[in-house]
Short mmCIF file of C-alpha atoms and ligand atoms in Angstrom, two decimals:
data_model
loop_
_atom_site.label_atom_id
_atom_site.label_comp_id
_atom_site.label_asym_id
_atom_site.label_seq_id
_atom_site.Cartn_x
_atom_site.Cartn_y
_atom_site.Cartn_z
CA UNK G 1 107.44 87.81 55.42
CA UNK G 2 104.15 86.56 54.08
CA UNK G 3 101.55 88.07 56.03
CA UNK G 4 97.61 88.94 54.44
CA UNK G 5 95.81 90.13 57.51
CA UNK G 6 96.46 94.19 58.41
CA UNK G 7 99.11 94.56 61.16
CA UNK G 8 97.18 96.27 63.51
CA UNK G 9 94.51 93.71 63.35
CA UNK G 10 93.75 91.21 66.09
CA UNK G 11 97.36 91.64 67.76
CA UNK G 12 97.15 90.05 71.32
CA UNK G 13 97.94 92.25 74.72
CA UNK G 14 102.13 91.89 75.41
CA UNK G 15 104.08 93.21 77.82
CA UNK G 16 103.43 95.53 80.85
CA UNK G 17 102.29 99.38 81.37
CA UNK G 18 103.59 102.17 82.80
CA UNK G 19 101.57 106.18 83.24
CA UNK G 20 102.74 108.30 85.05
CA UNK G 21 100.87 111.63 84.26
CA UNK G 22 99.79 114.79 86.25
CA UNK G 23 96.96 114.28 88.76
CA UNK G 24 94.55 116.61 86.08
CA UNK G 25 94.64 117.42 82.06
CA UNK G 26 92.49 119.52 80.72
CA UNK G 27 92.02 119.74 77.18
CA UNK G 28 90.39 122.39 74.77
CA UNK G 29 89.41 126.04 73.84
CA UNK G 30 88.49 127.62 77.16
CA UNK G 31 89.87 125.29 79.94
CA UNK G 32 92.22 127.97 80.72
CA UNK G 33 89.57 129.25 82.61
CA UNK G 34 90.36 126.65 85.49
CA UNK G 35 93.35 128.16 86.21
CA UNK G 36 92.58 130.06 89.51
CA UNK G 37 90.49 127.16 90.80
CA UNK G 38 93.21 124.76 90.37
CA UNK G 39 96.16 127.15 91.69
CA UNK G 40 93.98 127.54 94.74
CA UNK G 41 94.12 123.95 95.39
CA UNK G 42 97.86 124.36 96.21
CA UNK G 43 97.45 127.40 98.53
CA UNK G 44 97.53 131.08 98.10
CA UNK G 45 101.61 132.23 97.00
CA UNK G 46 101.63 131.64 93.42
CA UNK G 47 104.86 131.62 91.68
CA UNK G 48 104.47 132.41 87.99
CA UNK G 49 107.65 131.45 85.44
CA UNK G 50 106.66 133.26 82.23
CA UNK G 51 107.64 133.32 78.68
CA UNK G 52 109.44 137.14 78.61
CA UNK G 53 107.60 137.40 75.17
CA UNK G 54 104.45 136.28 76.60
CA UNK G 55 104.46 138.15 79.77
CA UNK G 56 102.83 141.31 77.92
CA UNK G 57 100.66 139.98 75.97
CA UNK G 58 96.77 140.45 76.65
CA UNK G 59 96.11 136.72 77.62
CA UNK G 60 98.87 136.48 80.40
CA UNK G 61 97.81 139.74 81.47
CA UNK G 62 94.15 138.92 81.97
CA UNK G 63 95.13 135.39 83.63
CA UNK G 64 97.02 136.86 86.07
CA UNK G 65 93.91 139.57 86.86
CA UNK G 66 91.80 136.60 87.37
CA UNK G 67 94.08 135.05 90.11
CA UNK G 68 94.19 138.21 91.68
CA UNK G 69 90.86 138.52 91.49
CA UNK G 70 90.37 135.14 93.15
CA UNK G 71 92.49 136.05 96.27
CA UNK G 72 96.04 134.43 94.82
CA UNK G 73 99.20 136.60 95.28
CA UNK G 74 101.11 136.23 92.19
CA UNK G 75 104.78 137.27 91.27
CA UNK G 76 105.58 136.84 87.58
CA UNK G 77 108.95 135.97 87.07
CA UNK G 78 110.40 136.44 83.12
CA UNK G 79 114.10 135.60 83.41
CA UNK G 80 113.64 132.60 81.29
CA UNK G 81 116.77 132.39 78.90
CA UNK G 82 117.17 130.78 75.29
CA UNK G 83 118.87 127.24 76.36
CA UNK G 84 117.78 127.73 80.16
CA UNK G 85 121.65 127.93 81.34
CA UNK G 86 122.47 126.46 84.71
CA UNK G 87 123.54 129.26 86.39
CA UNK G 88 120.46 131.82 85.11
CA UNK G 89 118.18 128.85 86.93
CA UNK G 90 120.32 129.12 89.94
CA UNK G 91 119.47 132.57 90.56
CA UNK G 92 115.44 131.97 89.66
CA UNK G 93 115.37 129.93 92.41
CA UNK G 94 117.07 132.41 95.23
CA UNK G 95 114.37 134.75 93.58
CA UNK G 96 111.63 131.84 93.69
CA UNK G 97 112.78 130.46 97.89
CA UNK G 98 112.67 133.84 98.84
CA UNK G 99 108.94 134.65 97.82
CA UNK G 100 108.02 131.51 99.22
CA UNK G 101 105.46 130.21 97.05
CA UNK G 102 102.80 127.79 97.47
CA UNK G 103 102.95 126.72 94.01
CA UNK G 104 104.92 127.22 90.72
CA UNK G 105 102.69 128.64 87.29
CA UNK G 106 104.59 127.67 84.48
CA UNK G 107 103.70 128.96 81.35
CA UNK G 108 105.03 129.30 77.85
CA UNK G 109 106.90 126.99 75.51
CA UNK G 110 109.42 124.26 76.59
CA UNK G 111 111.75 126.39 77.80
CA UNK G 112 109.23 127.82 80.38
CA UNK G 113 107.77 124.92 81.67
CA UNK G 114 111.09 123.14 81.90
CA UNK G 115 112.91 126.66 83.72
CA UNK G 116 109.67 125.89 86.01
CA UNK G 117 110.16 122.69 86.67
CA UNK G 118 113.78 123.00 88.20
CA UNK G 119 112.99 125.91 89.97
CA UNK G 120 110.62 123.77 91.57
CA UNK G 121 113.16 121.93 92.29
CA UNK G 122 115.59 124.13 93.48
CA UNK G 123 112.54 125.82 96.19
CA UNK G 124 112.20 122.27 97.38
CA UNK G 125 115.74 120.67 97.65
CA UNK G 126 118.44 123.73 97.04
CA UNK G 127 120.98 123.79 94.68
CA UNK G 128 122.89 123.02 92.85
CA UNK G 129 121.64 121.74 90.08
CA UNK G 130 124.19 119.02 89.22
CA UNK G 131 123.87 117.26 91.55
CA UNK G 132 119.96 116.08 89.75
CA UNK G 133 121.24 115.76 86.31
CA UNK G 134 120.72 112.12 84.79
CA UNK G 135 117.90 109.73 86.22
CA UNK G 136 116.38 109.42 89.28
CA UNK G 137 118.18 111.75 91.32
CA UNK G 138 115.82 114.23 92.70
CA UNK G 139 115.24 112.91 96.21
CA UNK G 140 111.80 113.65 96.72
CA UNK G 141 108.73 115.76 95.89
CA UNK G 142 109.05 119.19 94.61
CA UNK G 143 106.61 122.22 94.70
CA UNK G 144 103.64 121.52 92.96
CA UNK G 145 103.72 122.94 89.05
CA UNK G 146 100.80 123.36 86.92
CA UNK G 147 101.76 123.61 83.68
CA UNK G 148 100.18 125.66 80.74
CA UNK G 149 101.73 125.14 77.34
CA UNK G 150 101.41 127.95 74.75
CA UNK G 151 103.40 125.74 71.96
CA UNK G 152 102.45 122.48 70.64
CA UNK G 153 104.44 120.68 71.51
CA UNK G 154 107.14 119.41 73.83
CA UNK G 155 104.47 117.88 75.78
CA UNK G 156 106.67 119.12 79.12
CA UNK G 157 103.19 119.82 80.82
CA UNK G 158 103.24 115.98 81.20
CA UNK G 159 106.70 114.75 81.60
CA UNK G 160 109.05 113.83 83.69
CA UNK G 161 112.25 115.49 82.55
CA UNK G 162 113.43 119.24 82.28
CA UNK G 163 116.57 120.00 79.95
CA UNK G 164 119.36 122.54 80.94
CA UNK G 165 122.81 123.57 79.42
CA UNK G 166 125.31 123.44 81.89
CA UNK G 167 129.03 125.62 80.19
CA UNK G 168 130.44 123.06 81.71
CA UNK G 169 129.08 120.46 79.35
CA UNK G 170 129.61 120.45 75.68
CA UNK G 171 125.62 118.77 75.09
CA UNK G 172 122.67 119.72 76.95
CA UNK G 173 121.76 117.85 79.58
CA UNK G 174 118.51 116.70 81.16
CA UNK G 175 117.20 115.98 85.27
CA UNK G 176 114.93 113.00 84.98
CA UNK G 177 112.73 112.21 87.79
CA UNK G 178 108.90 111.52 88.26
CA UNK G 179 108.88 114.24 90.73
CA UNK G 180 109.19 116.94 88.25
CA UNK G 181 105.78 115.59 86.96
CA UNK G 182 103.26 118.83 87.07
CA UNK G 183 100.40 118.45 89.47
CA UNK G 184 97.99 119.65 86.55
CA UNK G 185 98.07 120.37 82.78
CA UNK G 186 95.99 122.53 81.37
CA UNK G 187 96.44 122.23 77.38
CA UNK G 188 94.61 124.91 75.64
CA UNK G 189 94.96 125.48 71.95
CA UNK G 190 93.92 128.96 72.13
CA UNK G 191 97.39 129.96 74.01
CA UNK G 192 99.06 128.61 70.99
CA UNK G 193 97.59 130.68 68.71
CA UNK G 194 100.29 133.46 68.21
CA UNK G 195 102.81 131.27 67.88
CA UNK G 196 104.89 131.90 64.80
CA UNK G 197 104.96 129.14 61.43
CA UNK G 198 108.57 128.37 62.70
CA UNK G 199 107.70 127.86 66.39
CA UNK G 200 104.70 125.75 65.17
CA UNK G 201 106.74 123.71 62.61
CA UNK G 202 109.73 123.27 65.28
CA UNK G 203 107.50 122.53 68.31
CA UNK G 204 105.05 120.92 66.41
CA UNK G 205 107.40 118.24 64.13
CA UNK G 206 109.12 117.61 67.54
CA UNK G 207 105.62 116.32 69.15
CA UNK G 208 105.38 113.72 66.32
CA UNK G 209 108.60 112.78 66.27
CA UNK G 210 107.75 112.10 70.72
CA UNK G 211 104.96 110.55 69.74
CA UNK G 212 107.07 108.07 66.68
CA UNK G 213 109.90 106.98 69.11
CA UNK G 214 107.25 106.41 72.20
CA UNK G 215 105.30 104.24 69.85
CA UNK G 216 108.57 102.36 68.19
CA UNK G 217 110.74 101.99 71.61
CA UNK G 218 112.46 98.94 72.75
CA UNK G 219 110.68 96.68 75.39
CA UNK G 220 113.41 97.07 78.43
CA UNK G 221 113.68 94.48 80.26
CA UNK G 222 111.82 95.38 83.51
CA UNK G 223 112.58 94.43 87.23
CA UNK G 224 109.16 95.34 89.28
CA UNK G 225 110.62 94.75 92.55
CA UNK G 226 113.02 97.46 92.42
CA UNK G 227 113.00 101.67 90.97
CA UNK G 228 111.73 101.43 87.88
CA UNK G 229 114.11 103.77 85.63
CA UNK G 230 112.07 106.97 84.64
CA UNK G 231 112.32 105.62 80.86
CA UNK G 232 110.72 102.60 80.92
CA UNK G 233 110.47 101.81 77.51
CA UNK G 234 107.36 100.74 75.20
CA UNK G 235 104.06 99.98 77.31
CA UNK G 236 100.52 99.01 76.59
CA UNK G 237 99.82 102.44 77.35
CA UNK G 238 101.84 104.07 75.68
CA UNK G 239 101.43 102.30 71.91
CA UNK G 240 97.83 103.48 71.88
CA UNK G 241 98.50 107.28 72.92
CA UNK G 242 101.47 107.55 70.35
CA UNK G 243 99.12 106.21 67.75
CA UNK G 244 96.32 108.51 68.03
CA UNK G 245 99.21 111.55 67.80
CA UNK G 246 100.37 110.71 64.60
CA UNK G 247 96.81 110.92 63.80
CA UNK G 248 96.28 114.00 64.52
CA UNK G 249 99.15 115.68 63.99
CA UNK G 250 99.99 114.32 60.92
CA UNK G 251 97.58 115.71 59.06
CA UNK G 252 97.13 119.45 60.49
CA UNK G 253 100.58 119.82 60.93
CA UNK G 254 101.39 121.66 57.64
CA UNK G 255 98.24 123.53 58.04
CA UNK G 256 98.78 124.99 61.45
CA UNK G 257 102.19 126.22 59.94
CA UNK G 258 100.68 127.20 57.02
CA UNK G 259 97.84 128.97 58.47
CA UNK G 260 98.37 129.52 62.31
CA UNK G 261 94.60 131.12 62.46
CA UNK G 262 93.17 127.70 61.66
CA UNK G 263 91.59 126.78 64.77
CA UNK G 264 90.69 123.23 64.34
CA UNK G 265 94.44 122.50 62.98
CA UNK G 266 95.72 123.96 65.92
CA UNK G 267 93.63 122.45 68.36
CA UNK G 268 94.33 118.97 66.86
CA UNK G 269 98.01 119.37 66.85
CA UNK G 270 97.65 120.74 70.62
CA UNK G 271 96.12 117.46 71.25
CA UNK G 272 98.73 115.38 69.83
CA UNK G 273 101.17 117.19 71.05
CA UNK G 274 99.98 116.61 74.50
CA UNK G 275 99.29 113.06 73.67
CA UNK G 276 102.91 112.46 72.67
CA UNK G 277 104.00 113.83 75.95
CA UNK G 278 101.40 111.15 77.86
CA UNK G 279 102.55 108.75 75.72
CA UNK G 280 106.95 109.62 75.82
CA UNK G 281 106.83 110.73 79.29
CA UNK G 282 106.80 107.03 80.55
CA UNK G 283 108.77 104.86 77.78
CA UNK G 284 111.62 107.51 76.60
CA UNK G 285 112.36 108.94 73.14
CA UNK G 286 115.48 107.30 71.23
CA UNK G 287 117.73 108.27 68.43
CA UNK G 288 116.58 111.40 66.98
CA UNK G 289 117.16 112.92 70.35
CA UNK G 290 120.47 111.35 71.20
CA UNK G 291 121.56 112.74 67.72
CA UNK G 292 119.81 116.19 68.50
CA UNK G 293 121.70 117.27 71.28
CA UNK G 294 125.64 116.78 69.88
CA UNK G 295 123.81 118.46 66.78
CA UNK G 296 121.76 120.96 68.89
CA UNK G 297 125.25 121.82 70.40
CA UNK G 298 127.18 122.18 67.07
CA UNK G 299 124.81 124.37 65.17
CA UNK G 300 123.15 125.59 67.64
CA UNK G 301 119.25 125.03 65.83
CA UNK G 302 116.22 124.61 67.11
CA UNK G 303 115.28 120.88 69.75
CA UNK G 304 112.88 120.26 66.73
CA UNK G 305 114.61 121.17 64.11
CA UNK G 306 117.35 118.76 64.65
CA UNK G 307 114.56 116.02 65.96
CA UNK G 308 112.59 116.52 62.79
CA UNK G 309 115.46 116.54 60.15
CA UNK G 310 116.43 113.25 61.66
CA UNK G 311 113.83 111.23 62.11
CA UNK G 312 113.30 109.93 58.45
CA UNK G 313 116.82 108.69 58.69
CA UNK G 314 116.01 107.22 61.91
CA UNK G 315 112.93 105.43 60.54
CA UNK G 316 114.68 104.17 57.77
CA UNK G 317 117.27 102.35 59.74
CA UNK G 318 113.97 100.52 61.52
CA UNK G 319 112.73 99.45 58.31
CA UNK G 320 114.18 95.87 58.33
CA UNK G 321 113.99 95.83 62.26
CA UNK G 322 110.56 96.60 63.31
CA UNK G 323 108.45 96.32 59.99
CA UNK G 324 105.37 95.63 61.81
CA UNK G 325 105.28 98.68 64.00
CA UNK G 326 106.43 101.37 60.85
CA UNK G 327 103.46 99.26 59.23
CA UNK G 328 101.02 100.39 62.01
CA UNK G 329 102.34 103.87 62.05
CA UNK G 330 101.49 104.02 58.27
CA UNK G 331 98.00 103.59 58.98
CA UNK G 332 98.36 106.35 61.79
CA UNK G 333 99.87 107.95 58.58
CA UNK G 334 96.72 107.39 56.23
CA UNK G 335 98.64 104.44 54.33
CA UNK G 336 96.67 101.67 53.01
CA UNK G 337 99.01 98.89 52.13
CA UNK G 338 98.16 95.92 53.56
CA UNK G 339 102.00 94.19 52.63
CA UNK G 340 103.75 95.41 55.86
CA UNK G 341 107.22 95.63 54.46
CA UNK G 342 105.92 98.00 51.67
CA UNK G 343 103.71 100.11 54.52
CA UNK G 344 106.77 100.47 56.47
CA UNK G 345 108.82 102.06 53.52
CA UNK G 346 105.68 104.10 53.03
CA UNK G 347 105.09 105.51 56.62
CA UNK G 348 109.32 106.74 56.45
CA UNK G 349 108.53 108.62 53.15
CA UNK G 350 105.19 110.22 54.20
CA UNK G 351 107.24 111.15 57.45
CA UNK G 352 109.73 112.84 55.12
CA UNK G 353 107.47 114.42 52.97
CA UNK G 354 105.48 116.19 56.14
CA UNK G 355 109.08 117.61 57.04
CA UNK G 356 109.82 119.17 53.98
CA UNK G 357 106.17 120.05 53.69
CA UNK G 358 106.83 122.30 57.13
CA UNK G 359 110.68 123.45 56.09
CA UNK G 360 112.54 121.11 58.06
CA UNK G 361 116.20 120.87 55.87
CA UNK G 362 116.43 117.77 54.21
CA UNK G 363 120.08 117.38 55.38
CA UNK G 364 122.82 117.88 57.87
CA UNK G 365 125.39 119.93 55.90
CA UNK G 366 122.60 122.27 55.07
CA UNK G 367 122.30 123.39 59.05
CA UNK G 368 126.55 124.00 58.88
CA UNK G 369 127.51 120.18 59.91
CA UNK G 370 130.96 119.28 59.06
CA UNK G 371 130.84 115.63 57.29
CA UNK G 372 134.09 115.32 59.56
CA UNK G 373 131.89 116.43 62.51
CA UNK G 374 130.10 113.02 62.53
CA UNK G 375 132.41 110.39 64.25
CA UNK G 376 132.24 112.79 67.07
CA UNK G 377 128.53 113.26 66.91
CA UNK G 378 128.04 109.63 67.05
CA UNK G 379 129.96 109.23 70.16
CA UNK G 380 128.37 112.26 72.02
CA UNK G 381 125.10 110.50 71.11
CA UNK G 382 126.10 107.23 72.56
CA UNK G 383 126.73 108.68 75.66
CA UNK G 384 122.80 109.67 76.07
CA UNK G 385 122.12 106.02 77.04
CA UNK G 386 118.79 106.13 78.54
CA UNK G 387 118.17 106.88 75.18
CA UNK G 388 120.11 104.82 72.82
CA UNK G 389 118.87 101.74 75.04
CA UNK G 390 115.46 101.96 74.01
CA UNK G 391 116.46 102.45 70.38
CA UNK G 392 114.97 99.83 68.27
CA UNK G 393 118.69 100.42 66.13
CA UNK G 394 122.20 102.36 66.64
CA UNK G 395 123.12 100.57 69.82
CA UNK G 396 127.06 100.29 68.20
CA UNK G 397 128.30 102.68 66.38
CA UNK G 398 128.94 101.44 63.10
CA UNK G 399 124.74 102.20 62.74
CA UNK G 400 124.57 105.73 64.11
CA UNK G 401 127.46 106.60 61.71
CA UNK G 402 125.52 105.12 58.39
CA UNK G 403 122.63 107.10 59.55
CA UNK G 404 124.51 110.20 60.03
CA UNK G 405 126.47 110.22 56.73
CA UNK G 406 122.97 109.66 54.99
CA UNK G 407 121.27 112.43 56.94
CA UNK G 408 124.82 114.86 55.99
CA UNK G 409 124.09 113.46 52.52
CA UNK G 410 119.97 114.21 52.77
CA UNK G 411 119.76 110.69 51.04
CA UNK G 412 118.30 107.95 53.04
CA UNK G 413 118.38 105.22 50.09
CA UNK G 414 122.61 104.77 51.75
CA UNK G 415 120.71 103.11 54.53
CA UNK G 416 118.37 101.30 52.55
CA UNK G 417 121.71 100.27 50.35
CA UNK G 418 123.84 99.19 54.14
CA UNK G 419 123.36 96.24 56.37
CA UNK G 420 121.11 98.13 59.29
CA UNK G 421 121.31 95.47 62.73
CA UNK G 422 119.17 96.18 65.54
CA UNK G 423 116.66 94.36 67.59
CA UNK G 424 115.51 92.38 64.82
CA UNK G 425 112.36 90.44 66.44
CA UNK G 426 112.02 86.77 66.11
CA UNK G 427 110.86 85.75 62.73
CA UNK G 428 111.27 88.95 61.02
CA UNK G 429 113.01 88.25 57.68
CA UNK G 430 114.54 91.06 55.58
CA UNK G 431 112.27 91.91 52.44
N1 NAD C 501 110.72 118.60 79.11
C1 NAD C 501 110.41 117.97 78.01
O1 NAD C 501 109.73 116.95 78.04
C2 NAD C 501 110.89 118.54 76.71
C3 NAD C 501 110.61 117.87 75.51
C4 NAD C 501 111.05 118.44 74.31
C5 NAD C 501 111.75 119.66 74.33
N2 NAD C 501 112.02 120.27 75.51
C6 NAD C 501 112.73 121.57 75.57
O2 NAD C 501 111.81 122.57 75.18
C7 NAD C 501 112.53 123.66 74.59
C8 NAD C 501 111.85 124.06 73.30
O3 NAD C 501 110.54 124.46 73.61
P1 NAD C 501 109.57 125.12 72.53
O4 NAD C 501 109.78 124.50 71.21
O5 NAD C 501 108.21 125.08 73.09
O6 NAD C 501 110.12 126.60 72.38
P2 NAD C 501 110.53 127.73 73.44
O7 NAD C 501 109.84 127.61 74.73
O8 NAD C 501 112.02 127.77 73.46
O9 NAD C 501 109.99 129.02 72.69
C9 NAD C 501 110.48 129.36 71.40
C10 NAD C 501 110.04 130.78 71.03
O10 NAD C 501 108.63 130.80 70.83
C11 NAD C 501 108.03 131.87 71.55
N3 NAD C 501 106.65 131.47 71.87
C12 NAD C 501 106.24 130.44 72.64
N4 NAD C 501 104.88 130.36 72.63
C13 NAD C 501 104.44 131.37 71.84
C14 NAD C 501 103.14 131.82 71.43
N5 NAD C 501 102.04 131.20 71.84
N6 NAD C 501 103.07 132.90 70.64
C15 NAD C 501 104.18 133.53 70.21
N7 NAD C 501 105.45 133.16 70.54
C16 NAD C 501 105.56 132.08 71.36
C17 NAD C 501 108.94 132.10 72.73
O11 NAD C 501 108.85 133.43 73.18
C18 NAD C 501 110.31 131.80 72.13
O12 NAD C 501 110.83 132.96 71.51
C19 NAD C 501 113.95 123.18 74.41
O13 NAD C 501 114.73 123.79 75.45
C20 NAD C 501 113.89 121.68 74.62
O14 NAD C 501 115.08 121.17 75.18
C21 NAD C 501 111.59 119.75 76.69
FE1 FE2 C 502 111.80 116.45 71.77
#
């Protein structure tokens, strides 16, 4: 693929965009400060769903002292549990209905902000929760939510999906629905200060990888006349937000784990954090997370752990299908070659190397995977189709299974070394 010019430069507008974001984000050291102001906008019965961790610490403390002080009633609700089980939610929201609230608080990590969410749900529509799960199913508005993150990030302040596990189930499984968008986001780093180097490395490696599948999604085919699916694939919006992530995450990543009093490396992975959600919220993530739930459920690690130690195997298997793209990403990256085929290799390895940089294992069997374990992981990971159809590769099987035995191996040259077929766009050759 001969080529001289950089790939980013002078590439004309294609295709159509989608946002669909809170009605307010606020951004920065301090703009937690807006918190009773923008509660009171919703009325006067505030709702809080709280980190148990964070619930005594000084900050929460003094937050909920200023809404009290501004005239909000406030009852703090803690029972948020590891993997927000179905049934735990169930009985939040008997606890939330019957309180009555005006409007939901949801702060903490992930798990908080997504326990919020469907308890919004559950105050507004009732139980049970099944009967949401998949796309599109929650049949109108829910309470309003506003959304303060203390990790960085799963970018849930922004999106449009909460995650649950139902015993039922053997992977976790998500509601989708643009009503479970907050009404506000207020993003501020210094909440995320505490958090420990794993947290950070686990919430943080999870952003980029938001912001890396965003920016390298499929273009779905789109009919405008009729519901749009809540993943709509890559947009004009969305390229440009997933970008400027992986710029700043990329390179304060390491040093927010390293050093979690480093202000201005936690502030700029806040922000790309929160720009991966803006950016993933409309087009869908792909592979890594259709892989991280059957491994999620398996070995039972970390959303971002199993996100992160993927995604360089996932990249690798979009080498020879979307060069251009892993070329742009590269100069996200820092990368300077101008040859796109060698930029793409490049962006996958400095991708790897910022995993291991953070402790993300290098391979499957190191986490307890079985190498017989991944037929079956394969086909629990086809079944999350919203995601594998906006997977630039892995749409049959044959794929997902090269790129798990090289991920169980921790060596991604057996993709290189296999015949990877995907969306290959028009023109691309194979270098
Ligand atoms: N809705 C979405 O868009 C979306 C996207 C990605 C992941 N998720 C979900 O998010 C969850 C993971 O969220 P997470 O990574 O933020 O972790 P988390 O919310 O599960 O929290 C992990 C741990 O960190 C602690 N913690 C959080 N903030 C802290 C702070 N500031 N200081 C000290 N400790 C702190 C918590 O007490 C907890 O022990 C998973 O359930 C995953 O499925 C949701
Ligand atoms: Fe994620």
């Amino acid at each position: 693929m001969p080529r001289t010019t950089h790939p980013t430069a002078g590439s004309a507008l294609t295709g159509t965009g989608t946002l669909r974001l809170p009605s307010r984000i606020h951004f920065g050291f301090g703009v937690r400060d807006q918190l009773p102001l923008i509660l009171a906008e919703h009325g006067t019965r505030v709702f809080a769903v709280v980190d148990p961790f964070l619930a005594g610490s000084p900050e929460f403390l003094r937050t909920v002292d200023r809404l009290r002080a501004a005239g909000l009633s406030v009852e703090v609700h803690t029972d948020v549990l590891p993997e927000l089980p179905v049934d735990s939610l169930t009985a939040s929201g008997t606890v939330a209905a019957a309180y009555s609230p005006d409007v939901i608080l949801a702060y903490g990590g992930g798990s908080s902000l997504d326990a919020a969410k469907l308890i919004a749900l559950l105050v507004a529509h009732g139980g049970p929760l099944s009967a949401y799960y998949g796309e599109n199913n929650v049949p109108g508005p829910v309470l309003p939510i506003v959304a303060v993150p203390t990790t960085a990030g799963t970018g849930s302040e922004v999106t449009p999906v909460a995650v649950i596990s139902d015993p039922d189930r053997e992977m976790k499984i998500g509601i989708s629905s643009h009503h479970l968008i907050p009404v506000a986001a207020v993003v501020d780093p210094e909440l995320t200060m505490g958090a420990p180097a794993s947290v950070t490395a686990y919430a943080g490696i999870d952003a980029l990888v938001h912001a890396l599948e965003s920016y390298t999604a499929a273009e779905l085919p789109l009919d405008w006349s009729a519901t749009l699916p809540v993943f709509t694939g890559s947009n004009v919006f969305a390229r440009q937000l997933a970008l400027e992530a992986v710029r700043r995450i990329a390179p304060n990543l390491a040093r927010a784990v390293a050093d979690g009093s480093d202000r201005e490396a936690r502030a700029e992975v806040a922000y790309g954090s929160l720009l991966a959600g803006m950016s993933f919220g409309p087009t869908g993530t792909h592979l890594s997370h259709a892989l991280q739930y059957p491994i999620g459920a398996i070995t039972k690690t970390p959303h971002g752990l199993g996100t992160g130690l993927m995604i360089p195997y996932v990249l690798q298997a979009c080498v020879p299908v979307i060069p251009e793209k892993l070329a742009a990403i590269d100069v996200a990256l820092g990368g300077s070659s101008t040859d796109p085929w060698v930029a793409a290799q490049d962006a996958v390895d400095r991708v790897a190397r910022l995993c291991r940089a953070i402790g993300i294992p290098v391979g499957l069997a190191e986490i307890g995977v079985a190498r017989e374990d991944l037929p079956r992981i394969a086909e629990l990971a086809l079944l999350s189709k919203r995601l594998v159809d906006i997977s630039p590769v892995g749409s049959e099987p044959s794929t997902i299974l090269t790129i798990l035995e090289a991920a169980h191996a921790g060596d991604r040259s057996l993709i290189a070394a296999s015949a990877v077929r995907g969306r290959r766009p028009a023109g691309a050759a194979r270098p």
